[in-house]
Amino acid sequence: MPRAVLIGMPGAGKTRIGKEASNILGIQFRDSDVALEHEQGRRIADIFQSDGEEEFRRLECELIVDDLEHFEGVLALGGGAPMTKRTRRALERYADRGGLLVYLDADPEEMMERASRSGNRPLLAGDAHARWMHLYEERKPVFQALSTRVIRTHGAPPSVAAQKLVAALRERRVLVAGANPYTVRIGEGSMEGLRETLGDEPVRVALIHTTSVQRHSDHARASLRSAHYQVTDITIPDAEAGKTISVANGIWERLSKEGFTRSDAVVGLGGGAATDLAGFVAATWMRGIAYVNCPTSLLAMVDASTGGKTGINTPQGKNLVGSFHTPRGVLADLRTLTTLPNDIFIEGLGEVAKSGFIMDGVILDLLEDHASQLRHFQGDAIDDGLRSVIAELIERTVSVKAEHVSVDLRESGKREFLNYGHTLGHAIEQLEHFRWRHGQAVSVGMVYAAELAHLLGYLDADEVDYHRELLTSLGLRTSWDGGDFESVLSLMHRDKKARGNTLRFVVLNHIGHPIHLDDPPADAVEEAFRRIRRP
């Protein structure tokens, strides 16, 4: 199917912008009006004059429906094409299949002036200005409803819009299926899709973010306000300090004061803690309102922002209080990684490696091949090659998560495999009073799980060594010298996977194949713990 379909009014620049973006990417471009004229051997105006508008729309529709199935480049449609019912339904199906449907929106007067200069606009005959404005008011709601991305070109040269289209075409997408399906969008400028993801319904939007991402929250706030949402700006503490009942209560008070209803929405912007809290607030306010996640750290992009698990921490444990509440969408804007410190990037690799260990061997290959580049990541010095590797790692890791959560939203079976390394990892975080970053704790937890699996005959010694070697090469920890075994055991018994007094682990019986391990021998549990103690 087409890489992208462009819709918009005459004079929006669909042909010029589409051609320029296609040339940059080295892909085909097709204008449905030009293609129809070539197919019919006559101009659009002549078809209108001799056959009438109804016949023109029928011919146009046949060509577009065929192109939506067979053309693979950028397809620009005539301004009135989406107004035909059959064409509109075909475009809806295209979008449902994951197609990129881009509405080019410019200043009405500018578009009208450009359109009037063309002699091939039969619907603008007579009073062109009045006619054009009437068509604009009629068509704009349809364009907005159909589009999966809006590119606004007000006052900007076509080259700027073409670059935005290129970024959208390079965007990677992962569909998270289930009762309430949504899309994770990964790419440069993905946050530009906030309005399309939120939709027209919300009047008020609570933008929940941390101080460390102020630059990105400023951009999101401006984007939301330009789309005419009433924005309530809410700043929360960084990291796990923001995931508490007192912080959540402060937000509930703000939402009440601002008059938030079930028709309004929340946007969570920041690392995993910020998106967890934003989702929890959205899940609990009036028993659930819409929310969108805009993760700004690698960890949040690959883990916390996707899957619908929301929660806060309590003195008794991490994420023991929470809810399942799926977002309307996730916008993983790779531009936010440019401000990410090295240590925060590295911790995200822990969750990436986890997805490789439990399912996708290509992730492990990519991590091995680019370990040095990833370990020495500097946000302000990402070249195109590393950017592509990071984007693929995010896409593959999110795809692994989508595979599990689509069939098990509430973590009753298969989804538990995503907790590989988390049973000990969460205990380490708790005992270290959250001074350890999540990905680092999970890294040690995976080595522990591998040692336990080896002791019980599931993994070979070289597979345990492979865990240590790969994780170490990425700058992740593989041992821990804090806490005592009895404290750790007590916390592992409180793990969400535990069943009554029975410990339950996720282990591998070979790399890429996780299994549940219920009530393992106590001596093996303790011996595996001794093996991850720092020498």
mmCIF file of C-alpha atoms in Angstrom, residues 64-311:
data_model
loop_
_atom_site.group_PDB
_atom_site.id
_atom_site.type_symbol
_atom_site.label_atom_id
_atom_site.label_comp_id
_atom_site.label_asym_id
_atom_site.label_seq_id
_atom_site.Cartn_x
_atom_site.Cartn_y
_atom_site.Cartn_z
ATOM 1 C CA ILE A 64 -7.782 5.750 -5.914
ATOM 2 C CA VAL A 65 -9.185 2.473 -4.582
ATOM 3 C CA ASP A 66 -6.837 0.581 -6.899
ATOM 4 C CA ASP A 67 -3.851 2.736 -5.887
ATOM 5 C CA LEU A 68 -4.555 2.154 -2.199
ATOM 6 C CA GLU A 69 -4.018 -1.550 -2.841
ATOM 7 C CA HIS A 70 -1.124 -1.516 -5.294
ATOM 8 C CA PHE A 71 0.840 1.757 -5.294
ATOM 9 C CA GLU A 72 3.802 1.869 -2.876
ATOM 10 C CA GLY A 73 5.020 5.488 -2.937
ATOM 11 C CA VAL A 74 3.495 8.829 -1.905
ATOM 12 C CA LEU A 75 -0.009 9.358 -3.304
ATOM 13 C CA ALA A 76 -1.547 12.849 -3.461
ATOM 14 C CA LEU A 77 -5.329 13.062 -3.868
ATOM 15 C CA GLY A 78 -7.466 15.741 -5.440
ATOM 16 C CA GLY A 79 -9.072 18.116 -2.953
ATOM 17 C CA GLY A 80 -12.581 16.686 -3.233
ATOM 18 C CA ALA A 81 -11.661 12.991 -3.414
ATOM 19 C CA PRO A 82 -12.323 12.173 0.267
ATOM 20 C CA MET A 83 -15.852 13.565 -0.037
ATOM 21 C CA THR A 84 -16.946 10.529 -2.080
ATOM 22 C CA LYS A 85 -18.340 7.916 0.296
ATOM 23 C CA ARG A 86 -16.583 4.919 -1.272
ATOM 24 C CA THR A 87 -13.235 6.742 -1.405
ATOM 25 C CA ARG A 88 -13.641 7.846 2.198
ATOM 26 C CA ARG A 89 -14.294 4.277 3.332
ATOM 27 C CA ALA A 90 -11.243 3.057 1.400
ATOM 28 C CA LEU A 91 -9.121 5.720 3.116
ATOM 29 C CA GLU A 92 -10.466 4.660 6.512
ATOM 30 C CA ARG A 93 -9.477 1.057 5.758
ATOM 31 C CA TYR A 94 -6.035 2.252 4.669
ATOM 32 C CA ALA A 95 -5.578 4.098 7.967
ATOM 33 C CA ASP A 96 -6.852 1.093 9.945
ATOM 34 C CA ARG A 97 -4.138 -1.025 8.280
ATOM 35 C CA GLY A 98 -1.541 1.384 9.636
ATOM 36 C CA GLY A 99 -1.361 3.692 6.623
ATOM 37 C CA LEU A 100 -0.068 7.263 6.958
ATOM 38 C CA LEU A 101 -2.881 9.625 5.942
ATOM 39 C CA VAL A 102 -1.511 13.188 5.975
ATOM 40 C CA TYR A 103 -3.680 16.289 5.923
ATOM 41 C CA LEU A 104 -1.789 19.299 4.597
ATOM 42 C CA ASP A 105 -3.375 22.345 6.180
ATOM 43 C CA ALA A 106 -2.367 25.920 5.298
ATOM 44 C CA ASP A 107 -3.804 29.408 5.641
ATOM 45 C CA PRO A 108 -7.155 29.466 3.769
ATOM 46 C CA GLU A 109 -6.411 32.714 1.946
ATOM 47 C CA GLU A 110 -3.005 31.458 0.820
ATOM 48 C CA MET A 111 -4.458 28.196 -0.448
ATOM 49 C CA MET A 112 -7.315 29.936 -2.227
ATOM 50 C CA GLU A 113 -4.916 32.315 -3.987
ATOM 51 C CA ARG A 114 -2.693 29.462 -5.186
ATOM 52 C CA ALA A 115 -5.677 27.395 -6.295
ATOM 53 C CA SER A 116 -7.166 30.310 -8.239
ATOM 54 C CA ARG A 117 -3.973 30.662 -10.286
ATOM 55 C CA SER A 118 -4.552 27.209 -11.740
ATOM 56 C CA GLY A 119 -6.784 26.944 -14.770
ATOM 57 C CA ASN A 120 -7.755 23.372 -14.005
ATOM 58 C CA ARG A 121 -10.166 23.856 -11.060
ATOM 59 C CA PRO A 122 -13.695 23.374 -12.415
ATOM 60 C CA LEU A 123 -15.323 23.660 -8.986
ATOM 61 C CA LEU A 124 -13.915 27.172 -8.585
ATOM 62 C CA ALA A 125 -15.713 28.587 -11.609
ATOM 63 C CA GLY A 126 -17.625 31.807 -11.003
ATOM 64 C CA ASP A 127 -17.024 33.530 -7.655
ATOM 65 C CA ALA A 128 -13.828 31.614 -6.894
ATOM 66 C CA HIS A 129 -13.258 33.118 -3.431
ATOM 67 C CA ALA A 130 -16.759 32.427 -2.135
ATOM 68 C CA ARG A 131 -16.850 29.005 -3.708
ATOM 69 C CA TRP A 132 -13.453 28.045 -2.354
ATOM 70 C CA MET A 133 -14.307 29.155 1.203
ATOM 71 C CA HIS A 134 -17.538 27.164 1.074
ATOM 72 C CA LEU A 135 -15.641 24.048 -0.001
ATOM 73 C CA TYR A 136 -13.034 24.636 2.730
ATOM 74 C CA GLU A 137 -15.667 24.778 5.485
ATOM 75 C CA GLU A 138 -17.339 21.677 4.078
ATOM 76 C CA ARG A 139 -14.218 19.569 3.618
ATOM 77 C CA LYS A 140 -11.999 20.502 6.568
ATOM 78 C CA PRO A 141 -13.894 18.378 9.143
ATOM 79 C CA VAL A 142 -13.619 15.377 6.824
ATOM 80 C CA PHE A 143 -9.883 15.900 6.339
ATOM 81 C CA GLN A 144 -9.384 16.191 10.097
ATOM 82 C CA ALA A 145 -11.440 13.101 10.870
ATOM 83 C CA LEU A 146 -9.630 10.951 8.298
ATOM 84 C CA SER A 147 -6.044 12.039 8.893
ATOM 85 C CA THR A 148 -3.526 10.229 11.041
ATOM 86 C CA ARG A 149 -1.121 13.165 10.806
ATOM 87 C CA VAL A 150 -1.640 16.883 10.184
ATOM 88 C CA ILE A 151 1.182 18.981 8.735
ATOM 89 C CA ARG A 152 0.525 22.691 9.024
ATOM 90 C CA THR A 153 2.320 24.853 6.488
ATOM 91 C CA HIS A 154 1.173 28.328 7.581
ATOM 92 C CA GLY A 155 3.800 30.853 6.518
ATOM 93 C CA ALA A 156 6.487 28.202 5.939
ATOM 94 C CA PRO A 157 8.178 27.346 2.628
ATOM 95 C CA PRO A 158 7.246 24.016 0.995
ATOM 96 C CA SER A 159 10.695 22.614 1.849
ATOM 97 C CA VAL A 160 9.875 22.787 5.570
ATOM 98 C CA ALA A 161 6.628 20.873 5.074
ATOM 99 C CA ALA A 162 8.485 18.374 2.882
ATOM 100 C CA GLN A 163 10.978 17.728 5.695
ATOM 101 C CA LYS A 164 8.090 17.173 8.119
ATOM 102 C CA LEU A 165 6.588 14.705 5.653
ATOM 103 C CA VAL A 166 9.944 12.934 5.338
ATOM 104 C CA ALA A 167 10.102 12.598 9.136
ATOM 105 C CA ALA A 168 6.579 11.184 9.163
ATOM 106 C CA LEU A 169 7.464 8.706 6.405
ATOM 107 C CA ARG A 170 10.504 7.540 8.350
ATOM 108 C CA GLU A 171 8.393 7.047 11.473
ATOM 109 C CA ARG A 172 8.061 3.467 12.711
ATOM 110 C CA ARG A 173 4.711 2.242 14.024
ATOM 111 C CA VAL A 174 3.692 -0.642 16.212
ATOM 112 C CA LEU A 175 0.023 -1.538 16.639
ATOM 113 C CA VAL A 176 -0.916 -2.756 20.111
ATOM 114 C CA ALA A 177 -3.997 -4.876 19.508
ATOM 115 C CA GLY A 178 -6.702 -5.846 21.971
ATOM 116 C CA ALA A 179 -10.071 -4.520 23.108
ATOM 117 C CA ASN A 180 -8.821 -0.916 22.816
ATOM 118 C CA PRO A 181 -6.115 -0.956 20.124
ATOM 119 C CA TYR A 182 -3.665 1.914 19.796
ATOM 120 C CA THR A 183 -0.469 2.746 17.939
ATOM 121 C CA VAL A 184 3.040 3.425 19.218
ATOM 122 C CA ARG A 185 4.731 5.908 16.888
ATOM 123 C CA ILE A 186 8.531 6.059 16.896
ATOM 124 C CA GLY A 187 10.400 8.749 15.006
ATOM 125 C CA GLU A 188 11.810 12.251 14.740
ATOM 126 C CA GLY A 189 8.932 14.624 15.443
ATOM 127 C CA SER A 190 6.371 11.995 16.485
ATOM 128 C CA MET A 191 5.116 14.379 19.168
ATOM 129 C CA GLU A 192 3.670 16.483 16.344
ATOM 130 C CA GLY A 193 0.889 13.893 16.276
ATOM 131 C CA LEU A 194 -0.547 14.911 19.655
ATOM 132 C CA ARG A 195 -3.673 16.530 18.260
ATOM 133 C CA GLU A 196 -4.477 13.612 15.961
ATOM 134 C CA THR A 197 -3.954 11.139 18.787
ATOM 135 C CA LEU A 198 -6.083 13.039 21.299
ATOM 136 C CA GLY A 199 -8.867 13.764 18.807
ATOM 137 C CA ASP A 200 -11.402 16.577 18.921
ATOM 138 C CA GLU A 201 -13.309 15.552 22.044
ATOM 139 C CA PRO A 202 -11.116 16.817 24.905
ATOM 140 C CA VAL A 203 -11.570 20.456 25.849
ATOM 141 C CA ARG A 204 -9.030 20.395 28.686
ATOM 142 C CA VAL A 205 -5.714 18.567 28.691
ATOM 143 C CA ALA A 206 -3.550 18.056 31.785
ATOM 144 C CA LEU A 207 0.089 18.042 30.706
ATOM 145 C CA ILE A 208 1.963 16.101 33.418
ATOM 146 C CA HIS A 209 5.753 16.305 33.197
ATOM 147 C CA THR A 210 8.961 16.602 35.194
ATOM 148 C CA THR A 211 11.271 19.612 35.396
ATOM 149 C CA SER A 212 14.080 17.736 33.642
ATOM 150 C CA VAL A 213 12.113 17.660 30.369
ATOM 151 C CA GLN A 214 11.092 21.329 30.405
ATOM 152 C CA ARG A 215 12.306 21.912 26.851
ATOM 153 C CA HIS A 216 10.105 19.129 25.514
ATOM 154 C CA SER A 217 7.112 20.025 27.676
ATOM 155 C CA ASP A 218 7.306 23.623 26.408
ATOM 156 C CA HIS A 219 7.049 22.314 22.858
ATOM 157 C CA ALA A 220 4.139 20.016 23.712
ATOM 158 C CA ARG A 221 2.293 22.785 25.549
ATOM 159 C CA ALA A 222 2.622 25.159 22.600
ATOM 160 C CA SER A 223 1.421 22.441 20.228
ATOM 161 C CA LEU A 224 -1.622 21.669 22.389
ATOM 162 C CA ARG A 225 -2.576 25.320 22.747
ATOM 163 C CA SER A 226 -2.217 25.931 19.009
ATOM 164 C CA ALA A 227 -4.725 23.098 18.574
ATOM 165 C CA HIS A 228 -7.085 25.066 20.898
ATOM 166 C CA TYR A 229 -6.966 22.760 23.921
ATOM 167 C CA GLN A 230 -7.134 24.349 27.372
ATOM 168 C CA VAL A 231 -3.864 23.177 28.921
ATOM 169 C CA THR A 232 -3.334 22.659 32.645
ATOM 170 C CA ASP A 233 0.419 22.434 33.205
ATOM 171 C CA ILE A 234 1.413 20.105 36.074
ATOM 172 C CA THR A 235 5.039 19.615 37.104
ATOM 173 C CA ILE A 236 5.962 16.587 39.234
ATOM 174 C CA PRO A 237 9.219 15.471 40.918
ATOM 175 C CA ASP A 238 11.745 13.550 38.835
ATOM 176 C CA ALA A 239 12.026 9.753 38.797
ATOM 177 C CA GLU A 240 10.421 7.549 41.461
ATOM 178 C CA ALA A 241 9.858 10.504 43.815
ATOM 179 C CA GLY A 242 7.024 11.521 41.490
ATOM 180 C CA LYS A 243 5.222 8.164 41.780
ATOM 181 C CA THR A 244 3.584 8.603 45.192
ATOM 182 C CA ILE A 245 0.056 8.897 46.494
ATOM 183 C CA SER A 246 0.746 12.446 47.703
ATOM 184 C CA VAL A 247 1.784 13.553 44.212
ATOM 185 C CA ALA A 248 -1.248 11.832 42.694
ATOM 186 C CA ASN A 249 -3.510 13.489 45.263
ATOM 187 C CA GLY A 250 -2.096 16.899 44.372
ATOM 188 C CA ILE A 251 -2.951 16.282 40.728
ATOM 189 C CA TRP A 252 -6.491 15.144 41.579
ATOM 190 C CA GLU A 253 -6.953 18.421 43.456
ATOM 191 C CA ARG A 254 -5.776 20.366 40.384
ATOM 192 C CA LEU A 255 -8.113 18.447 38.069
ATOM 193 C CA SER A 256 -11.035 19.134 40.392
ATOM 194 C CA LYS A 257 -10.187 22.828 40.596
ATOM 195 C CA GLU A 258 -9.878 23.090 36.794
ATOM 196 C CA GLY A 259 -13.185 21.287 36.206
ATOM 197 C CA PHE A 260 -11.888 18.202 34.401
ATOM 198 C CA THR A 261 -14.640 15.835 33.267
ATOM 199 C CA ARG A 262 -14.740 12.431 31.613
ATOM 200 C CA SER A 263 -14.494 14.163 28.255
ATOM 201 C CA ASP A 264 -11.066 15.631 29.024
ATOM 202 C CA ALA A 265 -7.619 14.041 28.810
ATOM 203 C CA VAL A 266 -4.154 13.642 30.303
ATOM 204 C CA VAL A 267 -0.799 13.761 28.507
ATOM 205 C CA GLY A 268 2.141 12.181 30.327
ATOM 206 C CA LEU A 269 5.518 13.485 29.198
ATOM 207 C CA GLY A 270 8.810 12.311 30.646
ATOM 208 C CA GLY A 271 10.500 9.120 31.779
ATOM 209 C CA GLY A 272 8.856 5.905 32.924
ATOM 210 C CA ALA A 273 7.863 7.250 36.337
ATOM 211 C CA ALA A 274 6.094 10.238 34.789
ATOM 212 C CA THR A 275 4.143 8.139 32.277
ATOM 213 C CA ASP A 276 3.253 5.597 34.997
ATOM 214 C CA LEU A 277 1.857 8.351 37.215
ATOM 215 C CA ALA A 278 0.033 10.119 34.374
ATOM 216 C CA GLY A 279 -1.615 6.857 33.390
ATOM 217 C CA PHE A 280 -2.604 6.147 36.989
ATOM 218 C CA VAL A 281 -4.167 9.607 37.332
ATOM 219 C CA ALA A 282 -6.044 9.122 34.048
ATOM 220 C CA ALA A 283 -7.226 5.666 35.138
ATOM 221 C CA THR A 284 -8.556 6.883 38.482
ATOM 222 C CA TRP A 285 -10.002 10.305 37.651
ATOM 223 C CA MET A 286 -13.776 9.827 37.284
ATOM 224 C CA ARG A 287 -13.042 6.094 36.829
ATOM 225 C CA GLY A 288 -11.018 6.644 33.696
ATOM 226 C CA ILE A 289 -10.344 9.396 31.155
ATOM 227 C CA ALA A 290 -8.304 9.430 27.946
ATOM 228 C CA TYR A 291 -4.540 9.782 28.041
ATOM 229 C CA VAL A 292 -1.580 9.868 25.695
ATOM 230 C CA ASN A 293 2.014 9.045 26.611
ATOM 231 C CA CYS A 294 4.987 11.007 25.280
ATOM 232 C CA PRO A 295 8.025 9.108 26.624
ATOM 233 C CA THR A 296 11.320 11.016 26.639
ATOM 234 C CA SER A 297 13.731 8.331 27.894
ATOM 235 C CA LEU A 298 14.744 5.057 26.247
ATOM 236 C CA LEU A 299 13.309 3.099 29.190
ATOM 237 C CA ALA A 300 9.947 4.831 28.917
ATOM 238 C CA MET A 301 9.857 4.368 25.141
ATOM 239 C CA VAL A 302 10.478 0.632 25.265
ATOM 240 C CA ASP A 303 8.620 -0.249 28.444
ATOM 241 C CA ALA A 304 6.659 2.031 30.763
ATOM 242 C CA SER A 305 4.654 4.000 28.198
ATOM 243 C CA THR A 306 3.199 0.946 26.425
ATOM 244 C CA GLY A 307 0.984 -1.810 27.739
ATOM 245 C CA GLY A 308 -1.592 -0.003 29.844
ATOM 246 C CA LYS A 309 -0.023 -0.765 33.247
ATOM 247 C CA THR A 310 -0.216 2.300 35.467
ATOM 248 C CA GLY A 311 0.802 2.649 39.070
#
